Structures are given as structure tokens and as C-alpha cells.
Coordinates of C-alpha atoms in Angstrom, one line a residue:
X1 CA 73.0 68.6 17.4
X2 CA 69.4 69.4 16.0
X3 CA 66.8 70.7 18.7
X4 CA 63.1 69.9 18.8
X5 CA 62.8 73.2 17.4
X6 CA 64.7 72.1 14.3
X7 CA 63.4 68.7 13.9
X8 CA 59.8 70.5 14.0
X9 CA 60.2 72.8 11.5
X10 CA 60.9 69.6 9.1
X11 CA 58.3 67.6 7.2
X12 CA 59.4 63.6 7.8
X13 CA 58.7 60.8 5.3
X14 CA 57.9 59.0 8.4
X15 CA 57.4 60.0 12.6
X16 CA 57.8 57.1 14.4
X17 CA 55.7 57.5 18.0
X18 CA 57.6 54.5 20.2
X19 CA 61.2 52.8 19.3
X20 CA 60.1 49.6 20.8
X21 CA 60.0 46.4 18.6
X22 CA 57.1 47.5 16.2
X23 CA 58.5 51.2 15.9
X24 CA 62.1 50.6 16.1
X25 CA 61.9 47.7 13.6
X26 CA 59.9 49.8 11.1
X27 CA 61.8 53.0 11.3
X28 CA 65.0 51.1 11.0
X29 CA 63.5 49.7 7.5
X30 CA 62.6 52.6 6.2
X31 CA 65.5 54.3 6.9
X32 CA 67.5 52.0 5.3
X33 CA 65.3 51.9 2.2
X34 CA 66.4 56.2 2.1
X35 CA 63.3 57.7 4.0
X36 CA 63.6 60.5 6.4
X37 CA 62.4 59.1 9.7
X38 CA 62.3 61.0 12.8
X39 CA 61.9 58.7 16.2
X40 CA 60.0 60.0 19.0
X41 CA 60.7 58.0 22.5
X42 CA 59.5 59.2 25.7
X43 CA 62.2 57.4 27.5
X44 CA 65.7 58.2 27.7
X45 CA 67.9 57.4 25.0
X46 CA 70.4 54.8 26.1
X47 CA 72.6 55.1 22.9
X48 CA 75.6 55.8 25.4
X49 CA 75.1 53.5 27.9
X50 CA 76.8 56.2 30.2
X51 CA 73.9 56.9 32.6
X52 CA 72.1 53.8 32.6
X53 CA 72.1 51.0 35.0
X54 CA 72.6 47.5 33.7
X55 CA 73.3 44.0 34.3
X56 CA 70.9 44.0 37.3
X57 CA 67.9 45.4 38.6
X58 CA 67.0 48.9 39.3
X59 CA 65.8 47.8 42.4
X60 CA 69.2 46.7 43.8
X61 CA 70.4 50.0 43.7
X62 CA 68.2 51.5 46.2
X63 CA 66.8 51.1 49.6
X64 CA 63.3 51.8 49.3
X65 CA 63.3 52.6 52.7
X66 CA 65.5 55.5 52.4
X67 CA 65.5 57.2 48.5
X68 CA 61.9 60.0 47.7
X69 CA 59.9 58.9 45.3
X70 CA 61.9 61.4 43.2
X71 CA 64.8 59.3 43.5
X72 CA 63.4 56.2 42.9
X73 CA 62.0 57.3 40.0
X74 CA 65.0 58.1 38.7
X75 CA 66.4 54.5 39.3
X76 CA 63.7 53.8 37.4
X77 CA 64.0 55.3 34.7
X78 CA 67.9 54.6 33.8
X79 CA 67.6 51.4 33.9
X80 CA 65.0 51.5 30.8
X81 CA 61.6 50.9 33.0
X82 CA 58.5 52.6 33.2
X83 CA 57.7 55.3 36.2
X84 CA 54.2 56.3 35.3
X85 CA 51.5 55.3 37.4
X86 CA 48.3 52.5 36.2
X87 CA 45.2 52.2 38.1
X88 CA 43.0 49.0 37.8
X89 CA 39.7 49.9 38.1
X90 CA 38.2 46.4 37.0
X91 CA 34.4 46.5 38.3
X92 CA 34.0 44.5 41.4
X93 CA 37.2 45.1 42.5
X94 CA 38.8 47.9 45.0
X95 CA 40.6 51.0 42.6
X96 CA 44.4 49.9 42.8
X97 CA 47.6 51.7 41.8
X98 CA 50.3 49.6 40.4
X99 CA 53.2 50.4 38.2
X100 CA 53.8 47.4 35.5
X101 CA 57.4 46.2 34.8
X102 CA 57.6 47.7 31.6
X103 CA 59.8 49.7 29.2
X104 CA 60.4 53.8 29.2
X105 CA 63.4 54.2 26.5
X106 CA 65.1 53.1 23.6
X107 CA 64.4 49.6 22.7
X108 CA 60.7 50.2 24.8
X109 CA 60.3 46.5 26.3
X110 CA 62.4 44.7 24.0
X111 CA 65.3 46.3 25.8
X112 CA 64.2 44.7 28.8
X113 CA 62.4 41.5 27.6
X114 CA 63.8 37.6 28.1
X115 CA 64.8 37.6 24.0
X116 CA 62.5 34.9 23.4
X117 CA 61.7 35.3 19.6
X118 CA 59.8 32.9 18.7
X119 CA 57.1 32.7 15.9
X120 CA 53.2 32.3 16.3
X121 CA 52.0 28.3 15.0
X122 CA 50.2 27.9 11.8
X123 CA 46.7 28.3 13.8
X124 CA 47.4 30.7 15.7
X125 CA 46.2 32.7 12.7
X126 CA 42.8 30.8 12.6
X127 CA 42.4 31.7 16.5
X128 CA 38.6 30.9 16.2
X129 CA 38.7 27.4 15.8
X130 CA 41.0 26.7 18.5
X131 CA 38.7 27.0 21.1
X132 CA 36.0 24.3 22.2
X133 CA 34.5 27.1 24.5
X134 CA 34.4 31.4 23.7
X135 CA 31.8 32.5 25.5
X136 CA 31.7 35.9 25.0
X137 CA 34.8 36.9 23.4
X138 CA 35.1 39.0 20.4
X139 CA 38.0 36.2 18.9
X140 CA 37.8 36.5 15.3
X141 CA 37.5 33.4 12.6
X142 CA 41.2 34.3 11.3
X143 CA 43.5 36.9 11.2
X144 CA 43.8 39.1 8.1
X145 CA 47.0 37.9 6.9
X146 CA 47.7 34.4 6.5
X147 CA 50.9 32.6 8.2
X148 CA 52.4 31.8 4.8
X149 CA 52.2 35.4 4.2
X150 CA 54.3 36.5 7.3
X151 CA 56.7 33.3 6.8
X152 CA 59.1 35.6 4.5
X153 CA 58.8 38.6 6.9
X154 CA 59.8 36.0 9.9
X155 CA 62.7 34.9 8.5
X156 CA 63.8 38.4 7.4
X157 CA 63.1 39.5 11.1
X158 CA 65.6 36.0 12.6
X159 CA 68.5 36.9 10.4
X160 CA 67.8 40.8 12.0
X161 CA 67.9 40.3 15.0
X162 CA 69.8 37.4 14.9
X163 CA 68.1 34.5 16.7
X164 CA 69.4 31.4 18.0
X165 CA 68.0 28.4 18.4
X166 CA 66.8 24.7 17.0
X167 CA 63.5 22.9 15.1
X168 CA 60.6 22.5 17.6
X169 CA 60.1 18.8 16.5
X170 CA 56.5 19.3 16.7
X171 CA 56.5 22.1 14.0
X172 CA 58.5 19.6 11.3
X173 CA 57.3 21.6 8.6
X174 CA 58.6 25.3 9.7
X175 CA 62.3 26.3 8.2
X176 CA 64.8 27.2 10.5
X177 CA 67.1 28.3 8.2
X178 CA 67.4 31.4 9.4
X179 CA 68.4 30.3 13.0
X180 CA 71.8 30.5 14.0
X181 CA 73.0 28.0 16.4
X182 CA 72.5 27.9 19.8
X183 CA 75.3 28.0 23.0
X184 CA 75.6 24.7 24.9
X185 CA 73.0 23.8 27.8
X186 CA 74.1 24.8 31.1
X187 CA 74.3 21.7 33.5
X188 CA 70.8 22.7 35.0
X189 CA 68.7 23.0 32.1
X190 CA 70.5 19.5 30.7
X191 CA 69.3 17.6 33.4
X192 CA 65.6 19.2 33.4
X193 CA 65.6 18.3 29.6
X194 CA 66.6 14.8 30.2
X195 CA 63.2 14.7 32.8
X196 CA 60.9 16.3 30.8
X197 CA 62.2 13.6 27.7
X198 CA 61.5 11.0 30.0
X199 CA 58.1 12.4 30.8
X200 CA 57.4 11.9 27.0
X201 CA 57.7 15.5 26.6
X202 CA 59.7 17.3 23.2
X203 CA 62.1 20.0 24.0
X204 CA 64.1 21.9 21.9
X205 CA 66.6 24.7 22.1
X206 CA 64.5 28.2 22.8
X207 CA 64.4 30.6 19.9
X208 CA 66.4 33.8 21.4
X209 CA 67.7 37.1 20.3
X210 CA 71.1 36.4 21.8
X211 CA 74.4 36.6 21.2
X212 CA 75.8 34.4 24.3
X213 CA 78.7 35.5 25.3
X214 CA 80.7 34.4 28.1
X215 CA 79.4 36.7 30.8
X216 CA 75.8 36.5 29.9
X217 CA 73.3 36.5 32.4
X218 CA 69.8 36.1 30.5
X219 CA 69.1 39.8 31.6
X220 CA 65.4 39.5 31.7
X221 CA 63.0 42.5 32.9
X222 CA 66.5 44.5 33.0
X223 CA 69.1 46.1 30.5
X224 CA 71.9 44.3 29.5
X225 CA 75.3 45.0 30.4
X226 CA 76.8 43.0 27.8
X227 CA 75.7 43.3 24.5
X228 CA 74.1 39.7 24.5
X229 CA 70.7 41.1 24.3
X230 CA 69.6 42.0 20.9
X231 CA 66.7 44.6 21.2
X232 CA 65.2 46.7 18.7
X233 CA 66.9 49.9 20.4
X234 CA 70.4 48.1 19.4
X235 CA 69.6 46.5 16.4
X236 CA 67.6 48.6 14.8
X237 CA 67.1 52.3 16.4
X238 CA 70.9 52.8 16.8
X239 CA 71.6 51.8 13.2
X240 CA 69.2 53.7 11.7
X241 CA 70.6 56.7 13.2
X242 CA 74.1 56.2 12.9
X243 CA 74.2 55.1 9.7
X244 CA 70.9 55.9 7.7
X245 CA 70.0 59.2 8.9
X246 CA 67.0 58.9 11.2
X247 CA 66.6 61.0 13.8
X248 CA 65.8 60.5 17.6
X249 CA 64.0 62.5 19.9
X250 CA 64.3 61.6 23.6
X251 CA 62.6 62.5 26.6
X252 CA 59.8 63.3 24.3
X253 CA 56.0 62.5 25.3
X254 CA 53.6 62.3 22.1
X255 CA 49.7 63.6 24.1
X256 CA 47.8 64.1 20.7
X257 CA 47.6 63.1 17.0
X258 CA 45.8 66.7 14.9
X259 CA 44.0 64.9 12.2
X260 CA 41.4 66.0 9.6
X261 CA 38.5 63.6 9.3
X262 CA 40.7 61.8 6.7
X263 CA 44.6 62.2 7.3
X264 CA 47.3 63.0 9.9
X265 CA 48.7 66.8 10.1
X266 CA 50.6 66.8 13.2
X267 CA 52.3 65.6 16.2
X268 CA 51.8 66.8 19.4
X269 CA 54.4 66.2 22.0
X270 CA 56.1 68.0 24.9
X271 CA 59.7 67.8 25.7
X272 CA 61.5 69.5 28.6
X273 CA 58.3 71.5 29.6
X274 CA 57.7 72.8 25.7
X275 CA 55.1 71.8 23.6
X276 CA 55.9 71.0 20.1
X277 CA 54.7 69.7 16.5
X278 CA 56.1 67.1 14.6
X279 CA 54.7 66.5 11.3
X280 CA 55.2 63.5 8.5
X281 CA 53.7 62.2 5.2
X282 CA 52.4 59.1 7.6
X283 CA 52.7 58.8 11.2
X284 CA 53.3 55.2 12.6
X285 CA 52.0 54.9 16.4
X286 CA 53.9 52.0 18.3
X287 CA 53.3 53.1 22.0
X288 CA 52.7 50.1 23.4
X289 CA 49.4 48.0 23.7
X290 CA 48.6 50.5 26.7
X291 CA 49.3 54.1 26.0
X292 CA 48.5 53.5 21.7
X293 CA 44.8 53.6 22.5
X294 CA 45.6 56.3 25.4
X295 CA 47.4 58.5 22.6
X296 CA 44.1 58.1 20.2
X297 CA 41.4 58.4 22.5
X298 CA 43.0 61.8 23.7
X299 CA 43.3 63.0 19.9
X300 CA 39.6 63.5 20.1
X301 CA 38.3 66.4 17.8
X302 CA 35.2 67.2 16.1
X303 CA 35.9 65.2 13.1
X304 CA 37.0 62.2 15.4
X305 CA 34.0 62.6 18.8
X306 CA 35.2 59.8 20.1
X307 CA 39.3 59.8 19.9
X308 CA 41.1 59.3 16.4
X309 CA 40.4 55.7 14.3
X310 CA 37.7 55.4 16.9
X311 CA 34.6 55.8 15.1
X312 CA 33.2 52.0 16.4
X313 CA 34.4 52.6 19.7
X314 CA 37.0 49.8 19.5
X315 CA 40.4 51.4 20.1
X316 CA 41.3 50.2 23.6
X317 CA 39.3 47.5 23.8
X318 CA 40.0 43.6 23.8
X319 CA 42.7 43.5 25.7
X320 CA 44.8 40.7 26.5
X321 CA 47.6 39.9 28.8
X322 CA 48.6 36.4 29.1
X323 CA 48.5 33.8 32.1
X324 CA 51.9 33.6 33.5
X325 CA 52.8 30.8 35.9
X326 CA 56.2 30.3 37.1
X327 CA 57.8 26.7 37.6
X328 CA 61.0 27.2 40.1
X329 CA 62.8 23.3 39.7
X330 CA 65.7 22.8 42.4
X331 CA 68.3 21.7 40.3
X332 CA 70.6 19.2 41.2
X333 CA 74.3 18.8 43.4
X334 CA 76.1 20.1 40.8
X335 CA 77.6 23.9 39.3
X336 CA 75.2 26.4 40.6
X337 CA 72.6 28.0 38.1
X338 CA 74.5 30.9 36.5
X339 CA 74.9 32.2 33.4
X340 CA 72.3 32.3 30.2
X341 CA 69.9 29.7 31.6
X342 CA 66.8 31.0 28.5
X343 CA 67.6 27.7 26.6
X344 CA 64.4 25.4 26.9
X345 CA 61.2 25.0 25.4
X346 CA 58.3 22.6 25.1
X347 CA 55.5 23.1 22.9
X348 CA 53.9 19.0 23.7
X349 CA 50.5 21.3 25.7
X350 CA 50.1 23.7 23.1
X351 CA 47.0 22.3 21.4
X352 CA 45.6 19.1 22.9
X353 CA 42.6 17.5 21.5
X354 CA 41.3 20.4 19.5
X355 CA 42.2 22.8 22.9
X356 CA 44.2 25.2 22.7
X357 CA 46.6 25.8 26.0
X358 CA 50.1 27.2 26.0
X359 CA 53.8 26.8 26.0
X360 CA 56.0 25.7 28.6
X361 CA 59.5 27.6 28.6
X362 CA 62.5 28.5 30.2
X363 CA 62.0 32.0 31.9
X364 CA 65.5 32.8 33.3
X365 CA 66.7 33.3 37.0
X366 CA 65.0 33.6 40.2
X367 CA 65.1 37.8 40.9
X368 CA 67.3 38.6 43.9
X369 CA 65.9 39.5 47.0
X370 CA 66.3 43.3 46.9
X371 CA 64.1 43.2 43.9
X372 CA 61.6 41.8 45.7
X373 CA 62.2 43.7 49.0
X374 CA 62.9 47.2 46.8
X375 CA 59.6 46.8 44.6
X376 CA 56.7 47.9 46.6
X377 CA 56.8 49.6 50.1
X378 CA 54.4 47.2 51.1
X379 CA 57.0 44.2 50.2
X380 CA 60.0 46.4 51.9
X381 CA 57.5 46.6 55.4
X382 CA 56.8 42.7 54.7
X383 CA 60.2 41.3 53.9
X384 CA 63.1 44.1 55.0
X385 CA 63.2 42.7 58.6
X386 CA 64.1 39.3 56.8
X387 CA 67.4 41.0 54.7
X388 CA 70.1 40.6 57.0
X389 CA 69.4 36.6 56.9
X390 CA 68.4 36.7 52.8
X391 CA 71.9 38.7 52.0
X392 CA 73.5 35.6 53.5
X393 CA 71.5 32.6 52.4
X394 CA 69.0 33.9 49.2
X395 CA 71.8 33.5 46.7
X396 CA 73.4 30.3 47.2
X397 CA 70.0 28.9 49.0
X398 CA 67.7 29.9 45.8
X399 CA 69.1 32.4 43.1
X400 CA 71.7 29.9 42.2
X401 CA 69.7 26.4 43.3
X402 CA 66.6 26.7 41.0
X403 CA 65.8 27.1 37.6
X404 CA 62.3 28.8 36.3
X405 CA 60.4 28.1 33.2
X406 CA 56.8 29.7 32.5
X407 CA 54.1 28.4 31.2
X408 CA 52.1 31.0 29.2
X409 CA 48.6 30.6 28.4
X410 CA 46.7 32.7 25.4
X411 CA 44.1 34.3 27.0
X412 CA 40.8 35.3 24.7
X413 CA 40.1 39.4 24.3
X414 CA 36.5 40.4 25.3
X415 CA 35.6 44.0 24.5
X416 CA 34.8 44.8 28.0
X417 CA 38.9 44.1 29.2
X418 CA 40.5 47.5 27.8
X419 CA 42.3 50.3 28.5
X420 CA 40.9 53.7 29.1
X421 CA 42.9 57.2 29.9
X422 CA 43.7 58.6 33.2
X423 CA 43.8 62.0 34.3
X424 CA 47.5 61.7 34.4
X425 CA 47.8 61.2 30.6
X426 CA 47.0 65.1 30.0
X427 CA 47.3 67.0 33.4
X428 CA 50.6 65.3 34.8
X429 CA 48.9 64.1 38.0
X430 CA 47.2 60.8 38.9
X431 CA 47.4 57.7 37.0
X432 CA 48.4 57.6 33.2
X433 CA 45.8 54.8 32.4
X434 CA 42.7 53.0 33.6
X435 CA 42.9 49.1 32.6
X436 CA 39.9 46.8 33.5
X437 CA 40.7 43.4 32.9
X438 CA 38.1 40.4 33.8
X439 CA 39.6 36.9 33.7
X440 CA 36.8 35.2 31.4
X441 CA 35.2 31.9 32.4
X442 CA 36.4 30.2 29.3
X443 CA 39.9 30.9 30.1
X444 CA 39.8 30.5 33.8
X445 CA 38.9 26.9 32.9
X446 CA 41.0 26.4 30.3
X447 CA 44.1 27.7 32.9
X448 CA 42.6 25.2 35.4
X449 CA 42.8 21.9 32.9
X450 CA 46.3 23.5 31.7
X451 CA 47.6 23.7 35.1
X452 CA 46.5 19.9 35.8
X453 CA 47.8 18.8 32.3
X454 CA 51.0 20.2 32.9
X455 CA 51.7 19.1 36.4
X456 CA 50.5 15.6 35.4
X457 CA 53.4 15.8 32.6
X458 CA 56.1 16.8 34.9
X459 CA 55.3 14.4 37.5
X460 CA 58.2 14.6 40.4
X461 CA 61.8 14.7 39.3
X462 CA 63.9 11.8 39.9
X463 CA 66.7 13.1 42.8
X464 CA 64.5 16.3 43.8
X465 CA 63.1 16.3 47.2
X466 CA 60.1 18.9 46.0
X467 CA 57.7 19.1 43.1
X468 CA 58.6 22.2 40.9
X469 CA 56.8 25.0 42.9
X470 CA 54.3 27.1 40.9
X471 CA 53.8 30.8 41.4
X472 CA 50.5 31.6 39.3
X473 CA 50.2 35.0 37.7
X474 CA 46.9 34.5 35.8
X475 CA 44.6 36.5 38.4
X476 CA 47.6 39.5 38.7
X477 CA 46.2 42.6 35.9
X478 CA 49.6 44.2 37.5
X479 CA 51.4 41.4 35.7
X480 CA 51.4 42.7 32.0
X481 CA 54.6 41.7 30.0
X482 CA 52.6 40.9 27.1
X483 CA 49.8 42.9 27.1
X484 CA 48.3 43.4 23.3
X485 CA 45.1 43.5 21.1
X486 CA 43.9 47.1 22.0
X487 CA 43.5 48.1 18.1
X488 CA 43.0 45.1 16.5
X489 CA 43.7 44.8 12.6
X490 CA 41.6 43.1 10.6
X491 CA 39.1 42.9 7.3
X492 CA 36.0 45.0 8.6
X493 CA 36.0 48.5 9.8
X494 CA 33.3 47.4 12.4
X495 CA 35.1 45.3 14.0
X496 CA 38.3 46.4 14.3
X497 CA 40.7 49.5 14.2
X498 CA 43.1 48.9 11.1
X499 CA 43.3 47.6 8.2
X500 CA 45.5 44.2 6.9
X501 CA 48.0 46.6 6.2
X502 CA 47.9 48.3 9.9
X503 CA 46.7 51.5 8.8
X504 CA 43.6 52.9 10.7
X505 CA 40.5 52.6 9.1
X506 CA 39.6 56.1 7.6
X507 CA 42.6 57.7 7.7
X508 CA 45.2 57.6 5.3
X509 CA 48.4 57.9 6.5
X510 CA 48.1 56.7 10.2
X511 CA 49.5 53.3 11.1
X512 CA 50.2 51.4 14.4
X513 CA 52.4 48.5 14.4
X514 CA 52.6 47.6 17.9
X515 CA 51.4 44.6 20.1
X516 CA 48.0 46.6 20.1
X517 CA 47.6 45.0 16.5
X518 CA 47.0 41.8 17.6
X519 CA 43.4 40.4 17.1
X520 CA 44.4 37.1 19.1
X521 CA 47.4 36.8 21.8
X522 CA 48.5 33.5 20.8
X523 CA 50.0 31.3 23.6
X524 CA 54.3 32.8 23.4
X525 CA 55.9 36.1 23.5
X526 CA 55.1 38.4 20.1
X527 CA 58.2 40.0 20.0
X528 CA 59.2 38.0 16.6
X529 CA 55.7 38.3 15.1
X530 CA 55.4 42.3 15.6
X531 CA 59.0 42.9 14.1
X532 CA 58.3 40.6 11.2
X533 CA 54.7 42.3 11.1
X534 CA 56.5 46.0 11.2
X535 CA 58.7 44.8 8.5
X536 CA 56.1 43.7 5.7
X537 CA 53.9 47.3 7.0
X538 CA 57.3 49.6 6.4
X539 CA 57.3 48.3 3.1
X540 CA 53.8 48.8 2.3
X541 CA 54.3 52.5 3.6
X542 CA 57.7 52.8 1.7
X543 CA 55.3 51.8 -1.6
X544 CA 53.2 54.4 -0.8
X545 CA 55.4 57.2 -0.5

């Protein structure tokens, strides 16, 4: 086996910083078009499955009250999930450490996400006029590629990783060839179809990276233990290694991109206390929406003052997040709720009257209760002396009595929500990132009229003695599963960080292909859209090489 020694002293077609969805897709394309690709991940590799923990929660392998920090950390970290420290320092608001549920290995958060793969609408690439109010967001017209453009790249990224699902009948005009079928509705989600028919609502069967087999559990925000989720770490990192010659480098933190004014020469990254540099013909950044812009404003230099592709002081800037409200609906007196329960979507609220609002999906289970207790140590003082009687009753009262869809709302970027580095990001201690995140008057309105257009829709279920409860996560910056837009691509240098074909403006061989891409967050997951984006950029990188 190679060491970081070796794999330094080689010049890469490609370095790949992140094997999430946007690195691990590209790399695995360019590997099998015969470049040399080396991946960097600062996670563990998971390749083996041997150390990891799956088909659960990290969470329920520890008592908070009684592992170090050490310790839980390193729960943390083999089952796939983040261990670095955020800070929100959003002005108004009291300094506050959190620790996002996010992904630290191979597969970054695709590994860990709810396989929804679904693609953007038509006009979510004309976010502009989809608004009746903007404020003061920095939304753009239209994106610089067109849907019809991507429509090739989406259906080459459906047959990848393999998506399942059927026709949203309010989207009669996209092709779904590329969808294999889906697995039949559990019992629960049949019946809350049936309602939401009956409310005058269309749902169809959830587009999902999954294989569903017999034993699958919907793993979301954990690593599967049975092969059911497809990921980029499984479909496309492990390939490309195994069979077309990429390389992976583990446990390997990228802190600095050396660049001229005009191109890439290095980069820098430390592994197992050693500091090494790793050099390519193009580097492709896919970090994450959060540490990207962290990576390139600490690759500052004289030729680049400001941090590298940062010469309009954009890179970091407009973030966005989604709103996230939960829907738990009891389900009714028959099998409990077990098993892949991901299977519904309704799509009736995603523009209304010009508006635009958001999607209304299945989310998966309810978490168990030593997730919840195990999270924070302010949750363990809150709800541990509540266990004893939760081990009993939480499972059969609520894990297996109530079924959860979302409904995600797009929220608008504004240049003043970014991202910032912390002083943990280059000395080791304190928090790796500052994000500041304002909820914008447009959107807090718009949440507001989506909320009361939603519950209006759903009305009471026939049989049920309760409403579906709502858990809102739109005021929560902790709550980040799809955070994005942080170096924006689009047709002007001022206004955004890359170009239409992802590469940073001014320099010629750096690209980022990551959620941080996004200009707008559109209203669903962007898993689909930033491994159909990676796959049209590896080929524009392949044609320049």
C-alpha cells in the first residue's frame, strides 16, 4: 500500500478534495474515462465496513453520561458523522457551539443522507421569478445552465446511482425512464396516501437511491448496514478505486490550496500529524458548502489578499440552509411502522399562484430515544431521568406508531448569511467555522403562508385522534442537512465565484463541484442535481486535459 509520502511525490490528472456526492461522483467519472485521480477525505475510509457502526445511530452506542469527549468522538466518527465543532455567531444573537449532523468519511453526507434523489423543476433554474417578494437577496434572474442542459446529465446520474421511484403527475413532461421501479408501500404510508388523495393532494412514489431489500430500514442521518443505501462512497468512490485506479487518502485534512495568481500548484493537507503536498493538473474542491469556502479563505496569499477565487469577496457568502418542519402522523391499528417507510411525495404546494413554497415528503422514522437523550448533555440532564420509562414505552408508543414526512421550504441566499473560518480550522483548537445565518423577512413570511397552506391541505385524518404534529426547524442554524450556495456559479465574475463550467473565476485549473455551487437552494434535497452537475463538469475537465 502507497503512503502519503508516495502519493505526494506523484503529479495527478485530478485531486479530488471531499468524496461526498460532487467529489466522489466526479472522480469516479474521470477515473473511468482513464485519468489518474487521487481522493482526499478527511474522514475515515469505510471501504471495509469493519470498524464502523451501522444500521443505527452513533448515539445508541453510548451513554453520554459516562464516555470523555474522546470517546464520544470516536462514536462519532465511525459511524461516518462529523466531530468538529461550529459556532453561530449570527449578530443579535448569543455565540453558540453546536456540532451539525453531518458527514466525516467516505461517501461525505450522501453516506448518511435519506436517499432522496430527486431532480430540481423546470424553474427552479429561473429562481428569480419565483418570488413575489426578495427583499434583499442576492437571487439571481437564472442559473447559468439551463434545465434542458442538465436533463442528459440527470438521467446519467438515476441509472448511476440507481434511483427508484414513479412520474410526479404534476411534472407530466419530465422522463422517467431512467427510474427503476419502486418496492410496495408499507401499510402506513398506504393509508396516509389514500388521505392526502382525498385532500385533493397528488402523491407519487419518492425518487430514492435504494435498493430495498428486505431488511431495510430507511437509514437516514446514519450508515447503512445493508447495502440498500446507495451513496457516492459505494457507488462511486469504491469503484473507482477498485477497479479504475484512483487512489484514496483517508484521515487526510486539506488546510490550504498554493496557487499563483492564475493556477493551482499544490495541495496542502496533514495526515497523522505530517504535513504534506498533493499536486494535480486541476484540483476539484467538494468540501462541503461549509468547509469549501473555509478551505479558500485560508489559502490566502499575496496574489489572492483575500483567500483564493475571492477577489469580490463572495466565497462564503449566500448561504442557504433550508426550512425543515417535521409532520409525525399516528398511523393507524394496523402492522407497526417498520421497514423502508421513504416512499411518499407531494409536490401540489410547490409553486402556488406565482409563489414559490416547498415540497412535502416522506422523511423516514421517528429517531429512538437514546439519540435524543445521547445528543447533547443538555438533552441527557433534560431527558435521562425519563429512560427507564422511554426503554419500555418509546418504541412501541412512538418509533413504531408514527410516520414523518418534511416539508422543505427554499430559502433565498442574502450575502450577509455565510460562513467564515474559525480558529479551529488552522490551530486545532476552537471552532472549525463561524456561520451567521439571518432568517430573511421574505422567507419568514413565505414559511408562515406555507405552514397555513399545508395544514389547511391536510386537514385531520379520518380515524386519528390528533392532527399530524409539527416540529419546525426553520429558526434552528444547528439544523443544516442541506446547507449550499457559499460559491455560487454563474455568468459574471462580480457576482459570483465560478464559472458555468464550476471553475473559479481567474484560475485555471481549480473547480468546486459541491452544494456550495448552488446560486439558488431550490425547495428538495440536491443530492441528484450535484451528481448530475459533477458529471457534465468531469467531462468538461476530462476535455481539458
Amino acid at each position: 500500500m502507497s503512503t502519503a509520502e508516495d502519493l505526494a511525490s506523484v503529479t495527478w490528472d485530478v485531486v479530488v478534495v471531499g468524496t461526498g456526492m460532487g467529489g466522489g461522483t466526479l472522480g469516479h467519472e474521470l477515473a473511468r474515462l482513464g485519468r489518474r485521480v487521487l481522493f482526499l477525505e478527511k474522514g475515515h475510509a469505510n471501504l471495509d465496513r469493519a470498524p464502523t457502526i451501522t444500521g443505527g445511530y452513533p448515539e445508541e452506542a453510548f451513554d453520554l453520561a459516562r464516555v470523555t469527549d474522546t470517546e464520544r468522538d470516536q462514536h462519532l466518527a465511525r459511524g461516518g458523522r462529523n466531530t468538529e465543532w461550529f459556532e453561530d455567531t449570527t449578530p443579535g444573537a448569543r455565540p453558540k457551539p453546536f456540532r451539525p449532523i453531518v458527514g466525516s468519511g467516505v461517501g461525505g453526507s450522501s453516506a448518511l443522507y435519506g436517499m432522496v434523489t430527486e431532480r430540481f423543476f423546470r424553474e427552479d433554474f429561473t429562481p428569480r421569478e419565483n418570488f413575489g417578494d426578495t427583499g434583499d437577496s442576492t437571487v439571481p434572474e437564472a442559473w447559468p445552465v439551463k434545465y434542458d442542459e442538465l436533463v442528459p446529465w440527470y438521467q446519467k446520474a438515476e441509472r448511476l446511482y440507481r434511483v427508484r421511484g414513479t412520474a410526479d403527475p404534476l411534472r407530466p413532461d419530465d422522463d422517467t425512464d431512467a427510474l427503476l421501479p419502486p418496492g410496495p408501500v408499507t401499510a402506513a404510508n398506504a393509508a396516509l396516501a389514500e388521505h392526502l388523495v382525498e385532500r385533493g393532494m397528488s402523491p407519487y412514489g419518492l425518487h430514492v437511491a435504494c435498493e430495498y431489500l428486505d431488511d431495510c430500514q430507511a437509514c437516514q442521518t446514519f450508515l447503512c448496514a445493508s447495502g440498500c443505501k446507495n451513496h457516492a462512497g459505494n457507488i462511486c468512490v469504491e469503484p473507482a478505486v477498485r477497479a479504475y485506479g484512483a487512489r484514496l487518502l483517508d484521515r487526510t485534512t486539506a488546510v490550504r490550496v498554493e496557487a499563483t495568481r492564475t493556477r493551482v500548484t499544490g495541495v496542502v493537507a496533514r495526515r497523522d500529524g505530517r504535513t504534506h503536498v498533493f499536486r494535480g493538473r486541476v484540483v476539484v474542491v467538494a468540501a462541503s458548502a461549509l468547509m469549501t469556502p473555509v478551505l479558500l479563505l485560508n489559502s490566502a496569499s499575496r496574489e489572492w489578499p483575500r483567500g483564493l477565487a475571492n477577489g469580490n469577496d463572495l466565497v462564503g457568502r449566500n448561504l442557504m440552509r433550508h426550512f425543515v418542519d417535521v409532520y409525525l402522523f399516528r398511523a393507524g391499528p394496523g402492522e407497526p411502522v417498520r421497514g423502508q417507510v421513504k416512499e411518499l411525495s407531494v409536490n401540489d404546494l410547490y409553486r402556488v399562484d406565482g409563489e414559490k413554497y416547498g415540497t412535502f415528503q416522506s422523511m423516514g422514522h421517528v429517531p429512538p430515544y437514546a439519540f435524543l437523550m445521547n445528543s447533547t448533555r443538555g438533552n441527557r440532564r433534560l431527558l435521562g431521568p425519563l429512560r427507564p420509562l422511554a426503554d419500555r414505552r418509546w418504541k412501541p408508543s412512538v418509533q413504531e406508531r408514527f410516520v414523518t414526512m418534511a416539508a422543505i421550504m427554499e430559502d433565498l441566499p442574502y450575502a450577509d448569511n455565510r460562513v467564515l473560518p474559525g480558529p479551529g480550522s488552522t490551530e486545532g483548537r476552537g471552532p472549525t467555522l463561524e456561520l451567521r445565518y439571518t432568517v430573511g423577512a421574505p422567507d419568514r413570511r413565505r414559511h408562515r403562508e406555507f405552514t397555513r397552506l399545508l395544514r389547511a391541505r391536510l386537514g385531520r385524518r379520518p380515524g386519528s385522534w390528533l392532527p399530524p404534529i409539527r416540529l419546525s426547524g426553520a429558526d434552528m442554524n444547528s439544523a443544516l442537512g442541506h446547507q449550499c450556495g457559499t460559491c455560487r456559479f454563474g455568468d459574471d465574475p462580480r457576482t459570483s465565484v465560478l464559472d458555468p463550467d464550476n471553475r473559479a473565476w481567474g484560475v485555471d485549473n481549480l473547480y468546486v463541484v459541491d452544494t456550495s455551487m448552488l446560486p439558488s437552494s431550490g425547495g428538495i434535497n440536491p443530492s441528484l442535481t450535484i451528481a448530475a452537475n459533477a458529471l457534465r463538469v468531469g467531462h468538461v475537465i476530462h476535455g481539458t486535459l
